[in-house]
Short mmCIF file of C-alpha atoms and ligand atoms in Angstrom, two decimals:
data_model
loop_
_atom_site.label_atom_id
_atom_site.label_comp_id
_atom_site.label_asym_id
_atom_site.label_seq_id
_atom_site.Cartn_x
_atom_site.Cartn_y
_atom_site.Cartn_z
CA MET A 872 -125.11 0.08 139.87
CA GLU A 873 -128.69 -0.14 140.97
CA LYS A 874 -130.66 3.02 140.53
CA VAL A 875 -131.90 4.30 143.88
CA ARG A 876 -135.16 6.16 143.64
CA ASN A 877 -135.08 9.48 145.39
CA PRO A 878 -137.98 9.34 147.86
CA LYS A 879 -138.11 13.14 147.73
CA SER A 880 -139.28 13.08 144.15
CA ALA A 881 -141.93 10.42 144.69
CA VAL A 882 -145.29 11.38 143.22
CA ARG A 883 -148.26 10.96 145.54
CA ASN A 884 -150.85 9.51 143.21
CA ASN A 885 -153.32 8.78 145.99
CA VAL A 886 -153.55 12.36 147.29
CA THR A 887 -155.67 15.30 146.11
CA ALA A 888 -154.81 18.72 147.52
CA ILE A 889 -157.60 21.22 148.03
CA ILE A 890 -156.47 24.80 148.57
CA MET A 891 -159.02 27.17 150.09
CA ALA A 892 -158.66 30.60 148.53
CA ALA A 893 -162.18 31.97 148.13
CA GLY A 894 -162.28 34.18 151.20
CA LYS A 895 -162.82 37.90 150.74
CA GLY A 896 -159.74 38.80 152.73
CA THR A 897 -161.62 41.77 154.16
CA ARG A 898 -158.91 42.49 156.72
CA MET A 899 -156.38 43.18 153.94
CA LYS A 900 -158.46 46.18 152.79
CA SER A 901 -157.38 45.52 149.23
CA GLU A 902 -158.79 45.50 145.71
CA ARG A 903 -156.55 42.53 145.03
CA SER A 904 -157.35 39.03 146.20
CA LYS A 905 -155.61 38.35 149.50
CA VAL A 906 -153.95 35.11 148.38
CA LEU A 907 -152.30 36.92 145.45
CA HIS A 908 -150.45 39.41 147.65
CA ASP A 909 -146.69 38.91 147.59
CA VAL A 910 -144.69 37.46 150.45
CA ALA A 911 -140.95 37.92 149.86
CA GLY A 912 -141.47 38.34 146.13
CA LYS A 913 -144.02 35.61 145.43
CA PRO A 914 -147.82 35.48 145.74
CA MET A 915 -149.00 33.53 148.80
CA LEU A 916 -150.98 31.13 146.66
CA GLY A 917 -147.85 30.36 144.61
CA TYR A 918 -146.07 29.13 147.73
CA VAL A 919 -148.91 26.80 148.62
CA ILE A 920 -149.16 25.33 145.11
CA ASP A 921 -145.37 24.96 144.87
CA ALA A 922 -145.20 23.25 148.28
CA CYS A 923 -147.79 20.67 147.15
CA GLN A 924 -146.03 20.05 143.86
CA LYS A 925 -142.61 19.77 145.50
CA ALA A 926 -144.09 17.29 147.99
CA GLY A 927 -145.19 15.18 145.01
CA VAL A 928 -148.88 16.12 145.13
CA LYS A 929 -149.78 16.94 141.54
CA ASP A 930 -153.55 16.70 141.80
CA ILE A 931 -154.58 20.18 142.95
CA VAL A 932 -158.00 21.78 143.33
CA LEU A 933 -158.26 25.50 144.10
CA ILE A 934 -161.35 26.99 145.67
CA SER A 935 -161.97 30.51 144.40
CA GLY A 936 -164.81 32.96 144.86
CA ALA A 937 -165.30 36.47 143.50
CA ASN A 938 -161.54 36.34 142.85
CA TYR A 939 -161.96 33.59 140.21
CA PRO A 940 -160.78 35.74 137.24
CA GLU A 941 -157.63 36.81 139.10
CA ILE A 942 -156.88 33.28 140.32
CA ARG A 943 -157.44 31.79 136.88
CA GLU A 944 -155.13 34.36 135.32
CA PHE A 945 -152.45 33.73 137.93
CA THR A 946 -152.50 29.95 137.49
CA ARG A 947 -152.62 30.27 133.68
CA ILE A 948 -149.44 32.36 133.66
CA THR A 949 -147.55 30.73 136.53
CA TYR A 950 -148.47 27.10 135.91
CA PRO A 951 -148.84 26.95 132.12
CA ASN A 952 -148.68 23.17 132.08
CA GLY A 953 -152.11 23.16 133.65
CA GLY A 954 -153.25 20.38 135.93
CA ILE A 955 -154.74 22.78 138.46
CA LYS A 956 -158.52 22.65 138.72
CA ILE A 957 -160.43 25.67 139.97
CA VAL A 958 -163.86 25.49 141.56
CA ILE A 959 -166.03 28.45 142.43
CA GLN A 960 -167.61 28.90 145.84
CA LYS A 961 -170.23 31.52 145.00
CA LYS A 962 -170.95 32.61 148.57
CA GLN A 963 -168.23 32.42 151.15
CA LEU A 964 -170.10 30.64 153.89
CA GLY A 965 -167.03 29.38 155.69
CA THR A 966 -164.22 26.87 155.35
CA ALA A 967 -166.47 23.79 155.72
CA HIS A 968 -168.78 25.18 153.03
CA ALA A 969 -165.74 25.78 150.82
CA ILE A 970 -164.62 22.15 151.12
CA SER A 971 -168.18 20.82 150.63
CA THR A 972 -168.46 22.91 147.47
CA ALA A 973 -165.23 21.42 146.16
CA LEU A 974 -166.26 17.87 147.05
CA LYS A 975 -169.57 18.33 145.20
CA ALA A 976 -167.86 19.47 142.00
CA LYS A 977 -167.45 16.96 139.18
CA ILE A 978 -163.89 16.10 140.11
CA LYS A 979 -162.32 12.73 140.91
CA TYR A 980 -160.84 12.88 144.39
CA GLU A 981 -158.11 10.52 145.53
CA GLU A 982 -158.46 8.59 148.78
CA ILE A 983 -156.31 10.98 150.80
CA ILE A 984 -157.38 14.63 150.89
CA LEU A 985 -154.82 17.26 151.82
CA ILE A 986 -156.48 20.57 152.70
CA LEU A 987 -154.45 23.77 152.77
CA SER A 988 -155.24 27.44 153.21
CA GLY A 989 -154.21 29.92 150.56
CA ASP A 990 -153.28 32.35 153.32
CA VAL A 991 -150.87 29.97 155.09
CA PRO A 992 -148.02 30.24 152.59
CA LEU A 993 -144.84 29.19 154.37
CA ILE A 994 -145.60 25.51 154.74
CA GLU A 995 -142.57 23.43 153.71
CA PRO A 996 -142.79 20.62 151.14
CA ASP A 997 -140.90 18.32 153.54
CA THR A 998 -143.56 18.87 156.19
CA ILE A 999 -146.33 18.00 153.76
CA ARG A 1000 -144.41 14.92 152.66
CA ASN A 1001 -143.84 13.78 156.27
CA ALA A 1002 -147.47 14.40 157.20
CA ILE A 1003 -148.65 12.27 154.27
CA ASN A 1004 -146.16 9.54 155.20
CA GLU A 1005 -147.36 9.46 158.79
CA PHE A 1006 -150.98 9.44 157.65
CA THR A 1007 -150.26 6.53 155.31
CA ILE A 1008 -148.47 4.51 157.99
CA GLU A 1009 -150.70 5.26 160.99
CA LYS A 1010 -154.01 5.49 159.14
CA PRO A 1011 -155.73 7.87 161.59
CA GLY A 1012 -158.98 9.62 160.65
CA GLY A 1013 -157.03 12.80 160.17
CA ILE A 1014 -153.85 14.72 160.83
CA ILE A 1015 -153.95 18.46 161.53
CA LEU A 1016 -150.83 20.61 161.50
CA THR A 1017 -150.58 22.62 164.69
CA SER A 1018 -148.10 24.84 166.45
CA LYS A 1019 -147.26 26.12 169.91
CA VAL A 1020 -147.11 29.90 169.79
CA ASP A 1021 -146.47 32.92 171.99
CA ASN A 1022 -149.53 34.78 170.80
CA PRO A 1023 -152.38 32.47 169.74
CA PHE A 1024 -154.84 35.33 169.18
CA GLY A 1025 -157.02 34.84 166.10
CA TYR A 1026 -156.23 31.18 165.57
CA GLY A 1027 -158.38 28.14 166.33
CA ARG A 1028 -157.27 26.53 169.62
CA ILE A 1029 -156.54 22.81 169.82
CA VAL A 1030 -158.30 20.98 172.66
CA ARG A 1031 -156.80 17.52 173.22
CA ASP A 1032 -158.02 14.39 174.98
CA ALA A 1033 -156.07 12.41 177.57
CA HIS A 1034 -154.21 10.55 174.81
CA GLY A 1035 -153.17 13.68 172.97
CA PHE A 1036 -155.65 13.31 170.10
CA ILE A 1037 -157.71 16.32 169.05
CA GLU A 1038 -161.01 16.52 170.91
CA SER A 1039 -162.14 19.77 169.32
CA ILE A 1040 -160.97 23.04 167.78
CA VAL A 1041 -162.35 26.23 169.28
CA GLU A 1042 -162.26 29.41 167.22
CA GLN A 1043 -161.17 32.73 168.76
CA LYS A 1044 -164.69 34.16 168.92
CA ASP A 1045 -166.13 31.07 170.58
CA ALA A 1046 -163.30 30.43 173.03
CA THR A 1047 -163.93 30.76 176.77
CA PRO A 1048 -161.35 32.83 178.67
CA GLU A 1049 -159.80 29.54 179.74
CA GLN A 1050 -159.59 28.23 176.18
CA GLN A 1051 -158.11 31.52 175.05
CA GLU A 1052 -155.12 30.66 177.20
CA ILE A 1053 -154.37 27.60 175.04
CA ASP A 1054 -151.19 28.29 173.10
CA HIS A 1055 -151.63 25.27 170.79
CA ILE A 1056 -153.13 26.51 167.53
CA ASN A 1057 -154.65 25.08 164.38
CA GLY A 1058 -152.30 25.69 161.46
CA GLY A 1059 -155.01 25.39 158.81
CA VAL A 1060 -153.45 22.38 157.02
CA TYR A 1061 -155.31 19.08 157.27
CA ILE A 1062 -155.13 15.53 155.96
CA PHE A 1063 -158.27 13.42 155.92
CA ASN A 1064 -159.42 10.13 154.63
CA ARG A 1065 -161.80 11.10 151.80
CA GLU A 1066 -164.72 8.98 153.01
CA TYR A 1067 -164.54 10.24 156.60
CA LEU A 1068 -164.28 13.79 155.36
CA LYS A 1069 -167.35 13.43 153.13
CA LYS A 1070 -169.34 11.76 155.86
CA TYR A 1071 -168.62 14.13 158.72
CA ILE A 1072 -168.41 17.44 156.89
CA SER A 1073 -172.10 17.13 156.09
CA ARG A 1074 -172.88 17.15 159.82
CA ILE A 1075 -171.28 20.53 160.46
CA LYS A 1076 -173.81 23.13 161.55
CA MET A 1077 -173.66 26.84 160.98
CA ASN A 1078 -171.75 28.70 163.67
CA PRO A 1079 -174.36 30.90 165.36
CA LEU A 1080 -171.93 33.75 166.06
CA LYS A 1081 -170.28 34.11 162.65
CA LYS A 1082 -173.02 32.52 160.56
CA GLU A 1083 -170.41 30.41 158.84
CA TYR A 1084 -169.72 26.70 158.51
CA TYR A 1085 -166.42 25.97 160.21
CA LEU A 1086 -164.27 23.17 158.85
CA THR A 1087 -162.66 23.06 162.27
CA ASP A 1088 -165.91 21.72 163.75
CA ILE A 1089 -165.18 18.44 162.01
CA ALA A 1090 -162.58 17.70 164.69
CA GLY A 1091 -165.19 17.58 167.48
CA ILE A 1092 -167.64 15.62 165.35
CA MET A 1093 -165.06 13.01 164.37
CA ALA A 1094 -163.85 12.70 167.98
CA GLU A 1095 -167.43 12.11 169.19
CA ASN A 1096 -167.66 9.30 166.67
CA GLY A 1097 -164.46 7.69 167.88
CA ILE A 1098 -162.38 8.77 164.90
CA LYS A 1099 -158.91 9.86 165.85
CA ILE A 1100 -157.35 13.06 164.59
CA ARG A 1101 -153.74 13.55 165.51
CA PRO A 1102 -152.04 16.93 165.82
CA LEU A 1103 -148.69 17.21 164.08
CA THR A 1104 -146.81 20.09 165.66
CA VAL A 1105 -144.57 22.20 163.43
CA ALA A 1106 -142.65 25.48 163.73
CA TYR A 1107 -144.88 28.54 163.81
CA ALA A 1108 -143.13 30.05 160.78
CA GLU A 1109 -144.61 27.27 158.63
CA VAL A 1110 -148.21 27.82 159.63
CA ALA A 1111 -148.30 31.57 160.20
CA GLY A 1112 -151.59 32.72 158.70
CA ILE A 1113 -152.00 36.01 156.89
CA ASN A 1114 -155.20 37.91 157.51
CA ASP A 1115 -153.94 41.49 157.41
CA ARG A 1116 -150.95 43.49 156.19
CA VAL A 1117 -149.14 43.35 159.50
CA GLN A 1118 -149.11 39.56 159.24
CA LEU A 1119 -148.16 39.93 155.56
CA MET A 1120 -145.05 41.87 156.57
CA GLU A 1121 -144.23 39.42 159.36
CA ALA A 1122 -144.53 36.44 157.04
CA GLY A 1123 -142.30 38.18 154.49
CA LYS A 1124 -139.64 38.64 157.15
CA MET A 1125 -139.89 35.03 158.30
CA LYS A 1126 -139.56 33.79 154.73
CA ASN A 1127 -136.64 36.12 154.05
CA LYS A 1128 -134.86 34.96 157.21
CA LYS A 1129 -135.17 31.33 156.12
CA THR A 1130 -133.75 32.17 152.70
CA LEU A 1131 -130.86 34.16 154.19
CA GLU A 1132 -130.06 31.34 156.63
CA ARG A 1133 -129.87 28.91 153.74
CA PHE A 1134 -127.39 31.19 151.95
CA ALA A 1135 -125.36 31.76 155.11
CA LYS A 1136 -125.07 28.00 155.63
CA ASN A 1137 -123.83 27.65 152.07
CA GLY A 1138 -120.83 29.94 152.51
CA ILE A 1139 -122.30 33.33 151.70
CA THR A 1140 -121.74 36.21 154.12
CA ILE A 1141 -124.83 38.29 154.73
CA VAL A 1142 -123.74 41.15 156.92
CA ASP A 1143 -127.19 42.09 158.22
CA PHE A 1144 -130.24 39.80 158.13
CA ASP A 1145 -132.53 42.73 158.93
CA THR A 1146 -131.81 44.88 155.90
CA VAL A 1147 -131.01 42.36 153.17
CA PHE A 1148 -133.91 40.95 151.15
CA ILE A 1149 -133.31 38.10 148.74
CA ASP A 1150 -135.95 36.14 146.82
CA GLU A 1151 -135.93 32.38 147.31
CA ASN A 1152 -134.94 31.47 143.74
CA VAL A 1153 -131.82 33.64 143.65
CA SER A 1154 -128.56 31.67 143.49
CA ILE A 1155 -125.31 32.95 144.99
CA GLY A 1156 -121.80 31.47 144.90
CA ALA A 1157 -119.61 30.82 147.93
CA ASP A 1158 -117.59 33.62 149.54
CA THR A 1159 -119.77 36.32 148.10
CA VAL A 1160 -120.49 39.07 150.63
CA ILE A 1161 -123.87 40.77 150.67
CA GLN A 1162 -123.64 44.13 152.40
CA PRO A 1163 -126.54 45.80 154.27
CA PHE A 1164 -129.56 47.38 152.55
CA THR A 1165 -129.35 45.16 149.51
CA VAL A 1166 -132.33 43.72 147.61
CA ILE A 1167 -131.94 40.84 145.14
CA ARG A 1168 -135.01 39.80 143.18
CA GLY A 1169 -136.33 37.09 140.92
CA SER A 1170 -134.17 34.19 139.78
CA SER A 1171 -131.03 36.30 139.53
CA ARG A 1172 -127.68 34.50 139.74
CA ILE A 1173 -124.55 35.80 141.41
CA GLY A 1174 -121.16 34.09 141.18
CA LYS A 1175 -118.46 33.33 143.72
CA GLY A 1176 -116.38 35.88 145.62
CA CYS A 1177 -118.44 38.95 144.75
CA ASN A 1178 -119.14 42.01 146.85
CA ILE A 1179 -122.72 43.25 146.56
CA GLY A 1180 -123.86 46.45 148.23
CA PRO A 1181 -124.36 48.25 150.50
CA PHE A 1182 -127.53 49.72 148.97
CA ALA A 1183 -127.52 47.58 145.83
CA HIS A 1184 -130.70 46.66 143.97
CA ILE A 1185 -130.44 43.60 141.75
CA ARG A 1186 -133.62 43.05 139.78
CA PRO A 1187 -134.98 39.96 138.00
CA GLY A 1188 -133.07 38.45 135.11
CA THR A 1189 -129.60 39.46 136.29
CA VAL A 1190 -126.59 37.15 135.99
CA ILE A 1191 -123.36 38.24 137.68
CA GLY A 1192 -120.09 36.32 137.21
CA ASP A 1193 -117.38 35.51 139.75
CA ASN A 1194 -115.35 38.11 141.67
CA CYS A 1195 -117.51 41.04 140.61
CA ARG A 1196 -118.32 44.14 142.60
CA VAL A 1197 -121.68 45.85 142.61
CA GLY A 1198 -121.43 48.78 144.97
CA ASN A 1199 -123.59 51.39 146.61
CA TYR A 1200 -126.58 52.88 144.83
CA VAL A 1201 -126.26 50.55 141.89
CA GLU A 1202 -129.36 49.12 140.22
CA ILE A 1203 -128.96 46.24 137.81
CA LYS A 1204 -131.86 44.90 135.77
CA LYS A 1205 -132.00 41.97 133.34
CA SER A 1206 -128.28 42.22 132.61
CA THR A 1207 -125.24 39.97 132.46
CA LEU A 1208 -121.85 40.76 134.00
CA GLY A 1209 -118.81 38.63 133.13
CA ASN A 1210 -116.17 37.69 135.72
CA ASN A 1211 -114.13 40.41 137.51
CA THR A 1212 -116.43 43.18 136.36
CA PHE A 1213 -116.94 46.19 138.62
CA VAL A 1214 -119.92 48.51 138.84
CA SER A 1215 -118.96 50.16 142.07
CA HIS A 1216 -120.97 53.33 142.48
CA LEU A 1217 -124.20 55.10 141.57
CA SER A 1218 -125.11 53.36 138.32
CA TYR A 1219 -128.08 51.98 136.43
CA ILE A 1220 -127.37 48.98 134.25
CA GLY A 1221 -130.48 47.71 132.44
CA ASP A 1222 -130.85 45.29 129.51
CA ALA A 1223 -127.08 45.17 129.17
CA GLU A 1224 -124.40 42.57 128.50
CA LEU A 1225 -121.09 43.38 130.14
CA GLY A 1226 -118.07 41.19 129.41
CA SER A 1227 -115.27 40.20 131.81
CA ASN A 1228 -112.86 42.67 133.45
CA VAL A 1229 -115.10 45.60 132.64
CA ASN A 1230 -114.83 48.65 134.85
CA ILE A 1231 -117.86 50.88 134.97
CA GLY A 1232 -117.16 54.32 136.41
CA ALA A 1233 -119.36 56.04 138.96
CA GLY A 1234 -122.64 57.41 137.72
CA THR A 1235 -122.82 55.40 134.50
CA ILE A 1236 -126.30 54.93 133.08
CA THR A 1237 -127.65 52.72 130.33
CA CYS A 1238 -130.47 54.68 128.67
CA ASN A 1239 -132.37 51.52 127.76
CA TYR A 1240 -135.87 52.89 127.21
CA ASP A 1241 -136.95 55.20 124.41
CA GLY A 1242 -140.49 55.60 125.67
CA PHE A 1243 -141.76 52.69 123.59
CA LYS A 1244 -139.24 49.87 123.69
CA LYS A 1245 -136.30 48.57 125.70
CA HIS A 1246 -132.91 48.39 123.94
CA LYS A 1247 -129.65 46.60 124.71
CA THR A 1248 -126.21 47.90 125.62
CA ILE A 1249 -123.41 45.46 124.83
CA ILE A 1250 -119.96 46.05 126.29
CA GLY A 1251 -117.03 43.76 125.46
CA ASP A 1252 -114.29 42.35 127.72
CA ASN A 1253 -111.69 44.67 129.27
CA VAL A 1254 -113.62 47.85 128.51
CA PHE A 1255 -112.99 50.83 130.77
CA VAL A 1256 -115.92 53.22 131.13
CA GLY A 1257 -115.17 56.66 132.60
CA SER A 1258 -117.45 58.13 135.23
CA ASP A 1259 -120.78 59.72 134.31
CA THR A 1260 -121.13 57.99 130.96
CA LYS A 1261 -124.53 57.51 129.29
CA PHE A 1262 -125.05 54.66 126.86
CA VAL A 1263 -128.00 55.48 124.63
CA ALA A 1264 -129.11 51.99 123.64
CA PRO A 1265 -129.01 50.15 121.34
CA VAL A 1266 -125.26 50.48 121.37
CA LYS A 1267 -122.18 48.22 121.29
CA VAL A 1268 -118.70 48.82 122.67
CA GLY A 1269 -115.94 46.58 121.32
CA ARG A 1270 -113.51 44.80 123.67
CA GLY A 1271 -110.66 46.78 125.16
CA ALA A 1272 -112.17 50.19 124.36
CA ILE A 1273 -111.98 53.18 126.69
CA ILE A 1274 -114.83 55.62 127.12
CA ALA A 1275 -113.91 59.09 128.32
CA ALA A 1276 -115.65 60.33 131.45
CA GLY A 1277 -118.84 62.29 130.87
CA SER A 1278 -119.49 60.81 127.44
CA VAL A 1279 -122.92 60.31 125.92
CA ILE A 1280 -122.39 57.28 123.69
CA THR A 1281 -124.98 57.09 120.94
CA GLY A 1282 -123.07 55.05 118.36
CA ASP A 1283 -121.03 51.84 118.43
CA VAL A 1284 -117.40 52.02 119.60
CA PRO A 1285 -114.79 49.83 117.87
CA ALA A 1286 -112.55 47.49 119.86
CA ASP A 1287 -109.51 49.12 121.50
CA ALA A 1288 -110.65 52.65 120.55
CA LEU A 1289 -110.90 55.70 122.78
CA SER A 1290 -114.32 57.28 122.53
CA VAL A 1291 -114.90 60.83 123.71
CA ALA A 1292 -118.44 62.14 123.32
CA ARG A 1293 -118.78 65.44 125.11
CA ALA A 1294 -118.29 69.13 124.41
CA ARG A 1295 -114.71 70.38 124.52
CA GLN A 1296 -113.69 72.43 127.52
CA VAL A 1297 -113.18 76.17 126.94
CA ASN A 1298 -111.01 78.17 129.37
CA LYS A 1299 -111.37 82.00 129.15
CA GLU A 1300 -108.27 83.45 130.81
CA LYS A 1301 -108.90 86.07 133.55
CA TRP A 1302 -112.64 86.12 132.71
CA ALA A 1303 -113.73 85.62 136.31
CA LEU A 1304 -111.30 88.19 137.63
CA LYS A 1305 -112.56 90.87 135.18
CA ARG A 1306 -116.16 90.18 136.15
CA ARG A 1307 -115.42 90.74 139.81
CA LYS A 1308 -113.57 94.05 139.04
CA LYS A 1309 -116.58 95.46 137.12
CA LYS A 1310 -118.65 95.57 140.33
C1 UD1 B 1140 -158.86 29.47 159.98
C2 UD1 B 1140 -159.28 28.36 160.94
C3 UD1 B 1140 -158.48 28.50 162.23
C4 UD1 B 1140 -157.01 28.42 161.94
C5 UD1 B 1140 -156.60 29.44 160.88
C6 UD1 B 1140 -155.19 29.14 160.42
C7 UD1 B 1140 -161.65 27.94 160.42
C8 UD1 B 1140 -163.04 28.14 160.86
N1 UD1 B 1140 -160.71 28.48 161.20
O1 UD1 B 1140 -159.18 30.71 160.57
O2 UD1 B 1140 -158.85 27.47 163.15
O3 UD1 B 1140 -156.28 28.61 163.13
O4 UD1 B 1140 -157.44 29.35 159.72
O5 UD1 B 1140 -154.67 30.18 159.64
O6 UD1 B 1140 -161.43 27.28 159.43
N2 UD1 B 1140 -162.00 30.46 152.74
C9 UD1 B 1140 -162.74 30.02 151.65
N3 UD1 B 1140 -164.09 30.09 151.70
C10 UD1 B 1140 -164.77 30.55 152.78
C11 UD1 B 1140 -164.01 31.00 153.89
C12 UD1 B 1140 -162.63 30.94 153.84
O7 UD1 B 1140 -162.17 29.58 150.64
O8 UD1 B 1140 -165.99 30.58 152.74
C13 UD1 B 1140 -160.52 30.40 152.67
C14 UD1 B 1140 -159.85 31.74 152.84
O9 UD1 B 1140 -159.62 32.34 151.56
C15 UD1 B 1140 -158.54 31.39 153.51
C16 UD1 B 1140 -158.87 30.11 154.28
O10 UD1 B 1140 -160.08 29.61 153.73
O11 UD1 B 1140 -157.52 31.12 152.58
C17 UD1 B 1140 -159.04 30.35 155.78
O12 UD1 B 1140 -160.09 31.29 155.99
P1 UD1 B 1140 -159.96 32.49 157.02
O13 UD1 B 1140 -161.25 33.25 157.02
O14 UD1 B 1140 -158.73 33.25 156.80
O15 UD1 B 1140 -159.88 31.68 158.40
P2 UD1 B 1140 -159.20 32.12 159.75
O16 UD1 B 1140 -160.12 33.03 160.48
O17 UD1 B 1140 -157.82 32.57 159.54
CA1 CA B 1141 -156.68 33.05 157.74
#
């Protein structure tokens, strides 16, 4: 059979992505660089880089500023295979100045330049791929991603000519009351032909109000020179920009909703979209039910037919088998649960390996941390753990063993044994009665 190449995996060798991330992010009021704040469990900048890479754009240039050390550290850890170039824009004199700085750096740029904003994180790889396709086929001077929104406040407004091409972009501060009514906004993602970009960016003048060079001014300049820039309208959720922590929260909710919808369409019941938060790389099997107030983080994996929550907290590194139950007020961290294993109430399971058909009684805790190091708790198949048990790790429980309720297990338990590790009960006959009579 002939091998069909998956167009989705095609690498775009003729595109360089430039991601603008040098801004101070003043409105975040944060010590941390704005683009490194998390949205639904992942730094904004990570989404933008991932979207480029998933769209097949491997040639990536990041524009950093005072946040260079943080950005370099983030890319070093998150993208260890390298390939991401970082330039420094010493003074943040606006988005056009940022792009000019990048273009002047000793970097080879491909013929198509894709410009993205580090604070517009929810852009989909498919959208980037489509935009590049359309650019390649139509060969306009540029394509700008735009959206129609209910509340355009703060965004650049798209002014179009009679043919629907972009005539200019007007920023919030410069917009006349009439222009402020325009609900068609600039999404902050652009595709340009490299030569046009180089030529016309140099003609951008400083904005007298903000004393910045606006990349958006290139639209008007290109239009005046007869070069066509086409708007490509996408859903607002993809181009929602984050300037402050209200928008950060809103973007997190939008991202979470998308992730939950994907799960729901794949046969997973999520009882309440408003109180369940699941990171995008989590995987969940069909017919699993996620109850309200549940948080699932990292790249955790959950099998088929499980019941998770309400009020469950599943932290990174967790792998849960099929037909398991993780109930209310249960926290699981970096642990494995075999099939048909139940942790139904009020427990902390950390750095543990639980086999299949294990029943963990209410209030069980793995004491995994000795103040210096984390230690493992290993529990074999078919083990029954009575309520209120503490496992002082490192500790191993052999398969089929039973742990008596209230035990503090500090040593290994052999297979099929009963382990009781608590003080014996003492009953003093009539003691209470005598005490009352003394009074
Ligand atoms: C910008 C657009 C606006 C658009 C919106 C989309 C301009 C002038 N305006 O506005 O039309 O609707 O994005 O979200 O471009 N940056 C630098 N260096 C600088 C300045 C900014 O790298 O000197 C980076 C920022 O870190 C940020 C991005 O560029 O990631 C956008 O800058 P920001 O100041 O947030 O622009 P907006 O006011 O949101
Ligand atoms: Ca912004």
